[in-house]
mmCIF file of C-alpha atoms in Angstrom:
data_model
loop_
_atom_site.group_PDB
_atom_site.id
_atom_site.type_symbol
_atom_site.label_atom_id
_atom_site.label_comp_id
_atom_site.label_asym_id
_atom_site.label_seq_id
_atom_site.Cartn_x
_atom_site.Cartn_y
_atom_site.Cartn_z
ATOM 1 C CA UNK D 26 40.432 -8.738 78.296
ATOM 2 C CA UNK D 27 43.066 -6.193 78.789
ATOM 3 C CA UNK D 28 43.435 -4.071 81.394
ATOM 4 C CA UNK D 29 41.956 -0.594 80.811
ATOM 5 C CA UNK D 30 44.253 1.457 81.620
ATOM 6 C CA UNK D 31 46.639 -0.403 79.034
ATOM 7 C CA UNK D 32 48.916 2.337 77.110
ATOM 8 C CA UNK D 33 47.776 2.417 73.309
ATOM 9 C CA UNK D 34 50.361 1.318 70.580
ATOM 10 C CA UNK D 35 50.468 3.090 67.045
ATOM 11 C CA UNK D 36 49.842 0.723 64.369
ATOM 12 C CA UNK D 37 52.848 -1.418 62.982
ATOM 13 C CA UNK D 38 53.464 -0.563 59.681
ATOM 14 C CA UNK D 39 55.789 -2.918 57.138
ATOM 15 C CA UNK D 40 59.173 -1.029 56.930
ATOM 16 C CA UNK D 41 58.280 0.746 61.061
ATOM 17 C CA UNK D 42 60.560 4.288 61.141
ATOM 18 C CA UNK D 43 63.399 4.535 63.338
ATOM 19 C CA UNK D 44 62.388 6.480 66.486
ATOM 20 C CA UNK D 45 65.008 9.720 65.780
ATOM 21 C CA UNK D 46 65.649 8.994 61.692
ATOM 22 C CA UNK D 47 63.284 7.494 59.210
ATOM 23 C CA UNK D 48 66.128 4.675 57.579
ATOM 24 C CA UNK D 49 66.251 4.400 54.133
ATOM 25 C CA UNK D 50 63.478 2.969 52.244
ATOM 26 C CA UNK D 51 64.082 -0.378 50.579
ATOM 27 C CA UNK D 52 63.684 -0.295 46.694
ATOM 28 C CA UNK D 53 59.910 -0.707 45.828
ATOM 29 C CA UNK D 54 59.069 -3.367 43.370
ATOM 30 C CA UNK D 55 59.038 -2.767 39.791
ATOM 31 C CA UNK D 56 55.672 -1.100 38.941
ATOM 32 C CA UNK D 57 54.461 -0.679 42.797
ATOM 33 C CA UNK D 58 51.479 1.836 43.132
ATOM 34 C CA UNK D 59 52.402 5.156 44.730
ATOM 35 C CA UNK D 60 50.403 6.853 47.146
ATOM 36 C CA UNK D 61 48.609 9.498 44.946
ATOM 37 C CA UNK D 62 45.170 10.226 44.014
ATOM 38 C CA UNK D 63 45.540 7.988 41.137
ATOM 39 C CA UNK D 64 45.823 5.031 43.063
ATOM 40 C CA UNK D 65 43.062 5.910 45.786
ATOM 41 C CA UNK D 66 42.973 3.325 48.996
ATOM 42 C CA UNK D 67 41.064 0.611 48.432
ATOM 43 C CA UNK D 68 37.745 -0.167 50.491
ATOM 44 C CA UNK D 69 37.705 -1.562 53.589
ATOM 45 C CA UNK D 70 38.474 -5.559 53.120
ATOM 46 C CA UNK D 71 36.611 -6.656 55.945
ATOM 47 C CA UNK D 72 33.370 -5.233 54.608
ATOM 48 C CA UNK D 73 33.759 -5.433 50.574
ATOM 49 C CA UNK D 74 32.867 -8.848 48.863
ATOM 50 C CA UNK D 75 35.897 -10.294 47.328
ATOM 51 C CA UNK D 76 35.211 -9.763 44.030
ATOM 52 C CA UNK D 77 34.653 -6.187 44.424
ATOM 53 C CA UNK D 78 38.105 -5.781 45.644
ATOM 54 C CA UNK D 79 39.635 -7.348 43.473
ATOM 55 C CA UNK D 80 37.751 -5.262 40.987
ATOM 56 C CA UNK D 81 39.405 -2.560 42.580
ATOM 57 C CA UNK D 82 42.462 -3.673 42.672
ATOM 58 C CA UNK D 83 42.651 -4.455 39.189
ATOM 59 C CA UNK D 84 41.732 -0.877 38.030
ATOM 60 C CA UNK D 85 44.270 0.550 40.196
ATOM 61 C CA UNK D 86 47.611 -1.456 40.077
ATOM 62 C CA UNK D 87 50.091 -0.746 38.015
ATOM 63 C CA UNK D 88 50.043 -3.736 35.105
ATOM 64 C CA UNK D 89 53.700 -5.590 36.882
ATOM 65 C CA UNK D 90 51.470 -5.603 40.283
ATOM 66 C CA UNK D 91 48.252 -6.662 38.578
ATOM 67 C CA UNK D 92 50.051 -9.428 37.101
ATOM 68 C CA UNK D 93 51.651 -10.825 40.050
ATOM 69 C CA UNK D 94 48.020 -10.783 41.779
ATOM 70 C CA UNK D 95 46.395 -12.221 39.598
ATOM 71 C CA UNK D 96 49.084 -15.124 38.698
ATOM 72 C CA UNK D 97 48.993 -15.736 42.327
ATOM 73 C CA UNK D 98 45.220 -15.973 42.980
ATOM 74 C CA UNK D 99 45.383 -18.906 40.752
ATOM 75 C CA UNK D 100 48.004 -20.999 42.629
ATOM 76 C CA UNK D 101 46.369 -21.267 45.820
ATOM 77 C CA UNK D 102 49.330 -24.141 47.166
ATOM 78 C CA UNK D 103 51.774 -21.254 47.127
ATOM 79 C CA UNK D 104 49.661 -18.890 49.326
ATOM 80 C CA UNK D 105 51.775 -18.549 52.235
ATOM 81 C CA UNK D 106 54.585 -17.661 49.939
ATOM 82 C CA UNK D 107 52.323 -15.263 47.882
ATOM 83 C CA UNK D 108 51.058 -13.920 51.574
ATOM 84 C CA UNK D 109 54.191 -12.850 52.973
ATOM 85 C CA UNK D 110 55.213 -11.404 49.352
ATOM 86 C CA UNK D 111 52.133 -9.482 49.376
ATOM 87 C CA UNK D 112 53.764 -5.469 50.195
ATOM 88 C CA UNK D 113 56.796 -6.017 48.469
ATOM 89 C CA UNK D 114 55.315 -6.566 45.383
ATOM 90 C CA UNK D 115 51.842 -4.277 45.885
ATOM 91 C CA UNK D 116 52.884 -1.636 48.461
ATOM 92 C CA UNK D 117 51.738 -1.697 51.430
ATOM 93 C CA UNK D 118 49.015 0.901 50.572
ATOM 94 C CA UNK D 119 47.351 -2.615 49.167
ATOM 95 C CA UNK D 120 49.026 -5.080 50.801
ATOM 96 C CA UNK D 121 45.788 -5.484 53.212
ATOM 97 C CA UNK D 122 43.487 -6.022 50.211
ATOM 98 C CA UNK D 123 45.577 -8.506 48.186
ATOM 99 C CA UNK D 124 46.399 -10.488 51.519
ATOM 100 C CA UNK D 125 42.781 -10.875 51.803
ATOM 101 C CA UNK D 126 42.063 -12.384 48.536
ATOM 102 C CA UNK D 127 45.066 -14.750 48.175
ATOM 103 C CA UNK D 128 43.127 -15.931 51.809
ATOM 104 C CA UNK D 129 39.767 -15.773 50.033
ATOM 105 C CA UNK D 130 41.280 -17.764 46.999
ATOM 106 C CA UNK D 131 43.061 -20.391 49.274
ATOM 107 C CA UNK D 132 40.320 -20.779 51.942
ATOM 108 C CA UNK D 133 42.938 -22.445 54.521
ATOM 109 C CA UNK D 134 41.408 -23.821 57.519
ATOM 110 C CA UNK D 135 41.409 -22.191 60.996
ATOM 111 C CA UNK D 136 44.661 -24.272 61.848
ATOM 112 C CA UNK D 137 46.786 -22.649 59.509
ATOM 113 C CA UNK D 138 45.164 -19.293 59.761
ATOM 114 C CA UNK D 139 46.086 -19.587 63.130
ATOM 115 C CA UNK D 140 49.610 -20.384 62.492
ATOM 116 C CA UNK D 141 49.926 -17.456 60.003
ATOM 117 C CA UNK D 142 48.323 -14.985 62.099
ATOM 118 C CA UNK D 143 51.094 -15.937 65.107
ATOM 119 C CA UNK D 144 54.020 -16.240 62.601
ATOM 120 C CA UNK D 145 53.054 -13.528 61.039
ATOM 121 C CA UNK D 146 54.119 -9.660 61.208
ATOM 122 C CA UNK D 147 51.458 -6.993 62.571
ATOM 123 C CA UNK D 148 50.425 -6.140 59.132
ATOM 124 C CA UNK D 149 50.083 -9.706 58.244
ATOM 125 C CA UNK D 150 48.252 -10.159 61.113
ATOM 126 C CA UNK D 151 45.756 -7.569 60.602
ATOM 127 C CA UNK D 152 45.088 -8.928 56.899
ATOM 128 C CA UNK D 153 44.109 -12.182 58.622
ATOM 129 C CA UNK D 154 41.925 -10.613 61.159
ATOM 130 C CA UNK D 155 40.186 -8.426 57.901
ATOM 131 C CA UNK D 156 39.963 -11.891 56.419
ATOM 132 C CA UNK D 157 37.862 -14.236 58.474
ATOM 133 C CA UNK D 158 34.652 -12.393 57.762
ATOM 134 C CA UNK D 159 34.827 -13.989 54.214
ATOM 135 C CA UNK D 160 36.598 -17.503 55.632
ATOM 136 C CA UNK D 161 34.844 -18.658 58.278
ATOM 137 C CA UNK D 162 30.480 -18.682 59.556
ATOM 138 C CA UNK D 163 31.958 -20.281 62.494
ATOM 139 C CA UNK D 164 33.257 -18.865 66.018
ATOM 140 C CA UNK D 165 36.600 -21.158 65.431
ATOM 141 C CA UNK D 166 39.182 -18.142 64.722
ATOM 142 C CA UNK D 167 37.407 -16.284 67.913
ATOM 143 C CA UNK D 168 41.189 -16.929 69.923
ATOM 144 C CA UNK D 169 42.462 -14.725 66.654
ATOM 145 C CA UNK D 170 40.241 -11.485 67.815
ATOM 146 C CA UNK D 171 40.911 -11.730 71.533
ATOM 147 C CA UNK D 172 44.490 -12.134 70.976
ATOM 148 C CA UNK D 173 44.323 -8.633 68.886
ATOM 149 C CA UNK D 174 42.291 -7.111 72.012
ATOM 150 C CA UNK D 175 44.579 -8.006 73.941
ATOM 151 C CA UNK D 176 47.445 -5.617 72.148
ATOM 152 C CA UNK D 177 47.928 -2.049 72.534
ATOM 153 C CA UNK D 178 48.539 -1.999 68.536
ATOM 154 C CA UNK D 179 45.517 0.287 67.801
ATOM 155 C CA UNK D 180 45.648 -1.201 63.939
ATOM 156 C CA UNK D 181 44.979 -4.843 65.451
ATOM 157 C CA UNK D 182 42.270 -3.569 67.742
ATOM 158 C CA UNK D 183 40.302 -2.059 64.936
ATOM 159 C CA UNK D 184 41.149 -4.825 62.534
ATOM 160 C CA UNK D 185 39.823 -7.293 65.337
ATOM 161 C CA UNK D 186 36.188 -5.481 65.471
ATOM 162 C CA UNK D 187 35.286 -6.407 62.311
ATOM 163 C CA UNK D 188 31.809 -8.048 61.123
ATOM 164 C CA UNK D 189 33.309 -11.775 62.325
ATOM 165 C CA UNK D 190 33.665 -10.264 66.057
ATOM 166 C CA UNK D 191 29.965 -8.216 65.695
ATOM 167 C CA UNK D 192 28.561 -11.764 65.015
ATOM 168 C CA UNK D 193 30.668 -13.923 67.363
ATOM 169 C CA UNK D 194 31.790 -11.745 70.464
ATOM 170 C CA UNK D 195 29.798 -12.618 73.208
ATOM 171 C CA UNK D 196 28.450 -9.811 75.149
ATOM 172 C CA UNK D 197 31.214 -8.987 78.051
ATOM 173 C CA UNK D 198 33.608 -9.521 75.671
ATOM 174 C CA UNK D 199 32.183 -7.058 73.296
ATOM 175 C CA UNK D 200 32.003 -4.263 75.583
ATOM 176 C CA UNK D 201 35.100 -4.760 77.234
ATOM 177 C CA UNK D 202 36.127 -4.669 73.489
ATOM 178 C CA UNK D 203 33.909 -1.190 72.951
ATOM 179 C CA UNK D 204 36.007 0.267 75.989
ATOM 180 C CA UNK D 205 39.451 -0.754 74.769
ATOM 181 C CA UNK D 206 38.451 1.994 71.504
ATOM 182 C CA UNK D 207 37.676 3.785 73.717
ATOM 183 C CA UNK D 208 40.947 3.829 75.714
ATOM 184 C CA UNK D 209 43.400 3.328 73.111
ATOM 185 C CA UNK D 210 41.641 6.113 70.734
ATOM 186 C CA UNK D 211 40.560 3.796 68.418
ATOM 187 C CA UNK D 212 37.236 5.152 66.704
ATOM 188 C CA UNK D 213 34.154 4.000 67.455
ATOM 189 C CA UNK D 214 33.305 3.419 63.796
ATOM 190 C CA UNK D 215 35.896 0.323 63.833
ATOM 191 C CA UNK D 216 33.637 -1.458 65.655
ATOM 192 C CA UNK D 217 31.100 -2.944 62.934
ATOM 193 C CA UNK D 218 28.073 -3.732 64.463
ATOM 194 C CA UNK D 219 28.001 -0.839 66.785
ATOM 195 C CA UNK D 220 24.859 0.758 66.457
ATOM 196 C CA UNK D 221 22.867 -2.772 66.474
ATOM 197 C CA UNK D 222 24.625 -4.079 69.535
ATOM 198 C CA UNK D 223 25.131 -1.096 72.023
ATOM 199 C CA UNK D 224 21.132 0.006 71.494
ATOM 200 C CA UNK D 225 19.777 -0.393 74.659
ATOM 201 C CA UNK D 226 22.433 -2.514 76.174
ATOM 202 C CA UNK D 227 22.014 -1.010 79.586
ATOM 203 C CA UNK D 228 25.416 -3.155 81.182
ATOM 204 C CA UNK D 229 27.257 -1.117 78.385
ATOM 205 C CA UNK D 230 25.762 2.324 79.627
ATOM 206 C CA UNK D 231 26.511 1.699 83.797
ATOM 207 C CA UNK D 232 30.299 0.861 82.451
ATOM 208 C CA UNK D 233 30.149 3.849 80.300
ATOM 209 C CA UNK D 234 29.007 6.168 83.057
ATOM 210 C CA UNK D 235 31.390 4.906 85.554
ATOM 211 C CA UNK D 236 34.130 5.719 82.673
ATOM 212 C CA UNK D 237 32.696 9.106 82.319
ATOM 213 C CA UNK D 238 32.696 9.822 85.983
ATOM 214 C CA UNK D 239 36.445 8.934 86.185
ATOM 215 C CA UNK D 240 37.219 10.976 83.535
ATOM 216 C CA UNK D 241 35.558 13.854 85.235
ATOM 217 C CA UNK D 242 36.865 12.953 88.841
ATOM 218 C CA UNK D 243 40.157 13.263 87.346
ATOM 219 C CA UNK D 244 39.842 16.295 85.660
ATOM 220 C CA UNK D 245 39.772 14.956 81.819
ATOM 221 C CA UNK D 246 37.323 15.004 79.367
ATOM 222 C CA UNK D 247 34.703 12.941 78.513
ATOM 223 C CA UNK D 248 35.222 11.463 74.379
ATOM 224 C CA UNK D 249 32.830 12.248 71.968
ATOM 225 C CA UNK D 250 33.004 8.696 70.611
ATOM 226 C CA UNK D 251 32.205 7.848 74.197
ATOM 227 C CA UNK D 252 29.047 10.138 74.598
ATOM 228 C CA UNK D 253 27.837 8.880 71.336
ATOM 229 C CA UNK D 254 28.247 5.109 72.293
ATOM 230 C CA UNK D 255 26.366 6.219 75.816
ATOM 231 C CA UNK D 256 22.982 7.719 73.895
ATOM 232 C CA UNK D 257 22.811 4.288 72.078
ATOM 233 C CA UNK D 258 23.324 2.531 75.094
ATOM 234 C CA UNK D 259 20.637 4.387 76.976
ATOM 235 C CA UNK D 260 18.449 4.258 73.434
ATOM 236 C CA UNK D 261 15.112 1.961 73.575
ATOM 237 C CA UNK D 262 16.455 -1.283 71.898
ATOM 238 C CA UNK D 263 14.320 -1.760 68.350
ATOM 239 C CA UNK D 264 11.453 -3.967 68.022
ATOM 240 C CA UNK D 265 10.687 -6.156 65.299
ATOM 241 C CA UNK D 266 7.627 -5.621 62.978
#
């Protein structure tokens, strides 16, 4: 896991500004949705059934977007292509969600999603990552989620904590994952599984108070998202009926 004191990393984006002058945008697709309150962001892919994204998607696109979608959900041998292609000819604002369904659509084994994901940009990366949830029952693409803990990009980190990593993460790793959000900034309500996991997990509440102290020792303060995680932590775990 990394080390905690690692710096945290803004998320990548597709087209990532210059530091001192934003460079010129490259000419959107034909019929690419705009950021507006017309064409709302869609739901979060790691946690919406397929077909309710693409339901969303579908209502929202412009028709030239729509089109290419849904030509390209039905020629799952050209994913990759399709995959890469995925911002230029949604936006970015739904690049995430059509990435996930041309993965959903092509259901490629954990070989190639593993050759994707490491070929891939950050963004691309982080659609993969939103993806295995509706790929995979098995702990296979775990090496995909530790190798997104292991970055300071706070968009992989939160993309990693999805509901494959709440059901697969063994238990160090999942804390140490808990306190990377909480050193990087990422919020705690990434991490899906949260509430069910950190109950009464009294390992996760000695690490948490020796993170509070330091903070204190040195003068900082102590996180809300940390004092929340802390009163589950130190919360009777549930019993069953």
């Amino acid at each position: 896991m990394p080390h905690p004191h690692d710096t945290p990393h803004h998320p990548a984006s597709e087209h990532p500004p210059h530091p001192t002058a934003a460079p010129p945008s490259p000419a959107p697709h034909p019929g690419v949705a705009s950021a507006t309150p017309a064409h709302p962001d869609p739901p979060s892919p790691a946690h919406t059934p397929p077909a309710t994204l693409l339901d969303h998607l579908r209502t929202h696109l412009p028709p030239t977007p729509r089109a290419w979608l849904d030509q390209a959900l039905t020629q799952p041998p050209s994913w990759e292509r399709h995959f890469t292609e995925a911002a230029r000819r949604c936006g970015p604002r739904y690049a995430d969600a059509a990435r996930v369904l041309l993965l959903h659509a092509a259901h490629p084994d954990t070989p190639a999603l593993t050759r994707v994901y490491f070929q891939g940009t950050a963004a691309e990366r982080r659609a993969v990552l939103h993806a295995l949830p509706h790929l995979t029952e098995t702990p296979d693409a775990l090496p995909l989620v530790e190798d997104a803990l292991r970055t300071n990009d706070t968009s992989l980190v939160a993309a990693a904590l999805g509901p494959y990593a709440a059901r697969h993460l063994d238990a160090h790793a999942w804390r140490h994952s808990v306190l990377k959000c909480l050193f990087t900034g990422v919020p705690v309500t990434e991490v899906a599984g949260l509430e069910e996991r950190a109950r009464g997990d009294r390992e996760l509440a000695r690490m948490l108070h020796d993170q509070a102290a330091e903070r204190t020792a040195a003068g900082r303060p102590v996180q809300q998202d940390l004092r929340r995680v802390l009163t589950l932590a130190e919360a009777p775990r549930r019993t069953e009926p």
